[in-house]
Amino acid sequence: MNADGAVEALTDLGLSTYAARTFIGLQQLGVASASDIAAVTDVPRSQVYGATDELEALGLVDVQAGSPQRYRSVDLDRAHEILRSRLETTTDRAFSYLESIQDEQEPSDGQEAIWTTEGADSIAARVAALADDAGGRIFFATSQPRLIDGNVLDALVAADARGVDVIVASADDEVRTLVAEAGIPVEAVGRDDELEISIGRVFVADGSTVLLSVLPTAEIPHVEREAAFWSVDTGFAMILAGLVREQFADA
């Protein structure tokens, strides 16, 4: 990272551009006056005072009284802690407000909610969230170890620990080993019993929550990465859950 990149990073953390440049300049100078700072940065001397006021208010610089005033940065470990805490506080405040205004009403347009999600990480996060919401029973199937390892398996283990009836089915030995070592019941299925080779993951919870993902194959060239659709508490979800039950007796 160069100086411009550091300025951009500091502004992302909430500093103004002039404050970011001033703070970087103080790392070079140690103890400096406004004139010293202006000489080594792109901050006009008249703007250094406002920048140092901003940094002082955040606790990032110390000010030495005198004529002229002199400034020095706090220890970088302390600065790191201040900026990280400030970012976390700002994030918490923003999401607290978002949660307070979140619309939790049911859709009023008469359409059933069927959602789509793309990308392995995003789909894994959605599976984990659906598992966290499950109350009675979860069925999960995949023949790809990478599609269950990580936070998906952690979410299934957590659901099992709180009393949800969790079962995993797979035709893959590695998947079954991962699941068995995690202490979750696992069923072996034959390749002929699987839905389709392009299916990535199947998740069913409580008979009314379904997620189904597909993987890129030559047969579906428009799918460039794992893509999923999912639905909760809809007629579509209940019908699809029934079809999965027919395919996998334990679903």
Short mmCIF file of C-alpha atoms in Angstrom, two decimals:
data_model
loop_
_atom_site.label_atom_id
_atom_site.label_comp_id
_atom_site.label_asym_id
_atom_site.label_seq_id
_atom_site.Cartn_x
_atom_site.Cartn_y
_atom_site.Cartn_z
CA MET A 1 0.00 0.00 0.00
CA ASN A 2 1.25 3.50 -0.83
CA ALA A 3 0.39 6.81 0.83
CA ASP A 4 -2.73 7.33 -1.30
CA GLY A 5 -3.95 3.86 -0.38
CA ALA A 6 -3.36 4.58 3.30
CA VAL A 7 -5.33 7.83 3.04
CA GLU A 8 -8.19 5.99 1.36
CA ALA A 9 -8.14 3.29 4.05
CA LEU A 10 -8.21 5.86 6.85
CA THR A 11 -11.10 7.74 5.24
CA ASP A 12 -12.96 4.43 5.03
CA LEU A 13 -12.48 4.25 8.81
CA GLY A 14 -14.16 7.63 9.24
CA LEU A 15 -11.40 10.25 9.02
CA SER A 16 -11.66 13.21 6.71
CA THR A 17 -9.12 13.32 3.89
CA TYR A 18 -7.16 16.15 5.50
CA ALA A 19 -7.18 14.39 8.88
CA ALA A 20 -5.95 11.18 7.27
CA ARG A 21 -3.12 13.01 5.49
CA THR A 22 -2.21 14.87 8.67
CA PHE A 23 -2.12 11.65 10.69
CA ILE A 24 0.15 10.03 8.12
CA GLY A 25 2.38 13.10 8.11
CA LEU A 26 2.77 12.88 11.89
CA GLN A 27 4.04 9.32 11.52
CA GLN A 28 6.86 10.71 9.39
CA LEU A 29 7.59 13.74 11.56
CA GLY A 30 7.03 12.56 15.10
CA VAL A 31 6.41 15.93 16.78
CA ALA A 32 5.49 18.75 14.39
CA SER A 33 3.89 22.15 14.01
CA ALA A 34 1.18 23.01 11.50
CA SER A 35 3.84 24.42 9.17
CA ASP A 36 5.87 21.21 9.43
CA ILE A 37 2.82 19.10 8.60
CA ALA A 38 1.84 21.29 5.64
CA ALA A 39 5.36 20.99 4.27
CA VAL A 40 5.27 17.17 4.00
CA THR A 41 1.60 16.62 3.15
CA ASP A 42 -0.96 17.85 0.65
CA VAL A 43 -2.80 19.63 3.47
CA PRO A 44 -2.81 23.45 3.29
CA ARG A 45 -1.57 25.02 6.51
CA SER A 46 -4.94 26.70 7.05
CA GLN A 47 -6.59 23.24 6.99
CA VAL A 48 -4.09 21.56 9.31
CA TYR A 49 -5.72 23.15 12.36
CA GLY A 50 -9.12 21.69 11.58
CA ALA A 51 -7.55 18.32 10.81
CA THR A 52 -5.64 18.24 14.10
CA ASP A 53 -8.78 19.33 16.00
CA GLU A 54 -10.56 16.34 14.44
CA LEU A 55 -7.74 13.98 15.35
CA GLU A 56 -7.53 15.38 18.90
CA ALA A 57 -11.29 14.92 19.39
CA LEU A 58 -10.89 11.26 18.41
CA GLY A 59 -7.96 10.80 20.76
CA LEU A 60 -5.49 10.21 17.95
CA VAL A 61 -3.11 13.10 18.60
CA ASP A 62 -1.71 14.95 21.58
CA VAL A 63 -1.34 18.74 21.47
CA GLN A 64 1.51 20.67 23.07
CA ALA A 65 0.56 24.21 24.04
CA GLY A 66 2.87 26.95 22.83
CA SER A 67 3.50 29.24 19.93
CA PRO A 68 3.38 27.51 17.62
CA GLN A 69 1.35 24.54 18.86
CA ARG A 70 2.98 21.21 18.24
CA TYR A 71 1.35 17.87 17.62
CA ARG A 72 2.26 14.23 17.93
CA SER A 73 0.40 11.02 17.17
CA VAL A 74 -0.61 8.62 19.91
CA ASP A 75 0.99 5.18 19.82
CA LEU A 76 -0.13 3.30 16.70
CA ASP A 77 -1.48 0.39 18.73
CA ARG A 78 -3.68 2.85 20.59
CA ALA A 79 -4.75 4.50 17.33
CA HIS A 80 -5.62 1.10 15.91
CA GLU A 81 -7.76 0.33 18.94
CA ILE A 82 -9.54 3.71 18.75
CA LEU A 83 -10.40 3.43 15.06
CA ARG A 84 -11.50 -0.19 15.34
CA SER A 85 -13.74 0.62 18.31
CA ARG A 86 -15.17 3.61 16.47
CA LEU A 87 -15.95 1.50 13.42
CA GLU A 88 -17.61 -1.18 15.52
CA THR A 89 -19.67 1.42 17.40
CA THR A 90 -20.77 3.09 14.17
CA THR A 91 -21.68 -0.26 12.64
CA ASP A 92 -23.65 -1.29 15.73
CA ARG A 93 -25.56 2.00 15.74
CA ALA A 94 -26.41 1.73 12.06
CA PHE A 95 -27.66 -1.85 12.31
CA SER A 96 -29.55 -1.10 15.49
CA TYR A 97 -31.48 1.53 13.57
CA LEU A 98 -31.97 -0.76 10.58
CA GLU A 99 -33.35 -3.47 12.84
CA SER A 100 -35.72 -0.98 14.47
CA ILE A 101 -37.28 0.00 11.13
CA GLN A 102 -37.12 -3.40 9.46
CA ASP A 103 -40.42 -4.29 7.85
CA GLU A 104 -41.52 -7.61 9.29
CA GLN A 105 -44.98 -7.67 7.75
CA GLU A 106 -46.00 -10.49 5.46
CA PRO A 107 -45.92 -9.72 1.70
CA SER A 108 -49.20 -8.10 0.70
CA ASP A 109 -49.05 -8.63 -3.05
CA GLY A 110 -50.47 -12.13 -2.89
CA GLN A 111 -47.33 -13.70 -4.31
CA GLU A 112 -45.40 -16.45 -2.57
CA ALA A 113 -41.85 -15.53 -1.69
CA ILE A 114 -39.29 -17.56 -3.63
CA TRP A 115 -35.79 -16.15 -3.28
CA THR A 116 -32.54 -16.72 -5.16
CA THR A 117 -28.95 -16.59 -3.91
CA GLU A 118 -25.73 -17.00 -5.89
CA GLY A 119 -22.20 -17.89 -4.88
CA ALA A 120 -21.00 -20.65 -2.57
CA ASP A 121 -20.27 -18.38 0.39
CA SER A 122 -23.63 -16.60 0.18
CA ILE A 123 -25.49 -19.89 -0.13
CA ALA A 124 -23.59 -21.38 2.81
CA ALA A 125 -24.54 -18.34 4.90
CA ARG A 126 -28.19 -18.76 3.89
CA VAL A 127 -28.18 -22.47 4.75
CA ALA A 128 -26.66 -21.66 8.14
CA ALA A 129 -29.30 -19.00 8.79
CA LEU A 130 -32.13 -21.36 7.83
CA ALA A 131 -30.64 -24.03 10.08
CA ASP A 132 -30.52 -21.53 12.95
CA ASP A 133 -34.26 -20.89 12.47
CA ALA A 134 -35.24 -24.57 12.30
CA GLY A 135 -37.26 -25.85 15.21
CA GLY A 136 -37.96 -29.55 14.72
CA ARG A 137 -36.23 -31.34 11.87
CA ILE A 138 -33.49 -30.70 9.32
CA PHE A 139 -32.56 -32.80 6.32
CA PHE A 140 -29.44 -31.91 4.35
CA ALA A 141 -27.98 -33.69 1.33
CA THR A 142 -24.87 -33.09 -0.77
CA SER A 143 -22.11 -35.09 -2.42
CA GLN A 144 -19.63 -32.21 -2.36
CA PRO A 145 -17.49 -32.00 0.82
CA ARG A 146 -16.81 -28.31 0.25
CA LEU A 147 -20.55 -27.61 0.36
CA ILE A 148 -20.96 -28.83 3.93
CA ASP A 149 -17.61 -28.08 5.55
CA GLY A 150 -17.29 -24.84 7.53
CA ASN A 151 -20.21 -22.78 8.77
CA VAL A 152 -22.83 -25.11 7.25
CA LEU A 153 -21.60 -28.04 9.30
CA ASP A 154 -21.24 -25.78 12.34
CA ALA A 155 -24.87 -24.69 11.98
CA LEU A 156 -26.05 -28.30 11.67
CA VAL A 157 -24.07 -29.26 14.77
CA ALA A 158 -25.56 -26.30 16.67
CA ALA A 159 -29.09 -27.29 15.60
CA ASP A 160 -28.47 -30.86 16.71
CA ALA A 161 -27.19 -29.61 20.07
CA ARG A 162 -30.36 -27.65 20.75
CA GLY A 163 -32.54 -30.69 20.07
CA VAL A 164 -33.39 -30.39 16.37
CA ASP A 165 -33.60 -33.77 14.62
CA VAL A 166 -30.78 -33.42 12.06
CA ILE A 167 -29.91 -35.97 9.42
CA VAL A 168 -27.52 -35.74 6.48
CA ALA A 169 -27.55 -37.95 3.39
CA SER A 170 -24.71 -38.31 0.92
CA ALA A 171 -23.22 -40.66 -1.64
CA ASP A 172 -19.75 -39.31 -0.87
CA ASP A 173 -17.50 -41.05 1.67
CA GLU A 174 -15.73 -37.83 2.69
CA VAL A 175 -19.00 -36.03 3.38
CA ARG A 176 -20.23 -38.92 5.50
CA THR A 177 -16.95 -38.99 7.42
CA LEU A 178 -17.10 -35.24 8.14
CA VAL A 179 -20.67 -35.51 9.37
CA ALA A 180 -20.10 -38.64 11.44
CA GLU A 181 -17.07 -37.09 13.12
CA ALA A 182 -19.24 -34.11 14.01
CA GLY A 183 -21.67 -36.44 15.75
CA ILE A 184 -24.60 -35.99 13.38
CA PRO A 185 -26.59 -38.94 12.00
CA VAL A 186 -25.66 -39.60 8.38
CA GLU A 187 -27.18 -41.88 5.76
CA ALA A 188 -25.40 -43.36 2.76
CA VAL A 189 -27.28 -43.14 -0.51
CA GLY A 190 -26.39 -44.56 -3.88
CA ARG A 191 -25.63 -42.38 -6.86
CA ASP A 192 -28.83 -43.59 -8.45
CA ASP A 193 -30.77 -42.21 -5.48
CA GLU A 194 -29.48 -38.68 -5.90
CA LEU A 195 -31.69 -36.06 -7.53
CA GLU A 196 -29.34 -35.01 -10.34
CA ILE A 197 -25.58 -34.79 -10.62
CA SER A 198 -25.86 -30.98 -11.01
CA ILE A 199 -27.59 -30.61 -7.65
CA GLY A 200 -25.26 -28.97 -5.14
CA ARG A 201 -27.17 -28.97 -1.85
CA VAL A 202 -30.62 -29.89 -0.66
CA PHE A 203 -31.86 -28.40 2.61
CA VAL A 204 -35.29 -29.08 4.10
CA ALA A 205 -36.42 -27.92 7.54
CA ASP A 206 -39.68 -28.53 9.37
CA GLY A 207 -41.45 -29.50 6.15
CA SER A 208 -41.93 -25.85 5.19
CA THR A 209 -38.42 -24.54 4.45
CA VAL A 210 -36.53 -25.61 1.34
CA LEU A 211 -33.28 -24.61 -0.31
CA LEU A 212 -32.01 -26.25 -3.47
CA SER A 213 -28.78 -25.30 -5.24
CA VAL A 214 -27.34 -26.27 -8.60
CA LEU A 215 -23.75 -26.34 -9.77
CA PRO A 216 -22.32 -25.27 -13.12
CA THR A 217 -22.45 -28.05 -15.71
CA ALA A 218 -22.27 -28.35 -19.47
CA GLU A 219 -26.03 -29.00 -19.47
CA ILE A 220 -26.77 -25.60 -17.88
CA PRO A 221 -24.12 -23.29 -19.35
CA HIS A 222 -25.84 -20.10 -18.14
CA VAL A 223 -25.03 -21.08 -14.52
CA GLU A 224 -21.46 -19.89 -13.94
CA ARG A 225 -21.34 -20.52 -10.17
CA GLU A 226 -23.44 -22.27 -7.56
CA ALA A 227 -26.96 -20.85 -7.59
CA ALA A 228 -29.81 -21.58 -5.22
CA PHE A 229 -33.48 -20.84 -4.74
CA TRP A 230 -35.15 -21.06 -1.36
CA SER A 231 -38.52 -20.50 0.21
CA VAL A 232 -40.00 -20.51 3.70
CA ASP A 233 -43.59 -21.20 4.80
CA THR A 234 -45.03 -21.21 1.29
CA GLY A 235 -47.05 -23.75 -0.64
CA PHE A 236 -44.13 -24.09 -3.02
CA ALA A 237 -41.78 -24.97 -0.14
CA MET A 238 -44.18 -27.55 1.24
CA ILE A 239 -44.68 -29.19 -2.17
CA LEU A 240 -40.94 -29.31 -2.84
CA ALA A 241 -40.31 -30.69 0.66
CA GLY A 242 -42.78 -33.46 -0.15
CA LEU A 243 -40.94 -34.26 -3.37
CA VAL A 244 -37.65 -34.46 -1.46
CA ARG A 245 -39.29 -36.81 1.04
CA GLU A 246 -40.28 -39.08 -1.84
CA GLN A 247 -36.70 -39.07 -3.14
CA PHE A 248 -35.10 -39.55 0.29
CA ALA A 249 -37.24 -41.58 2.66
CA ASP A 250 -35.73 -39.93 5.76
CA ALA A 251 -36.25 -36.31 4.64
#
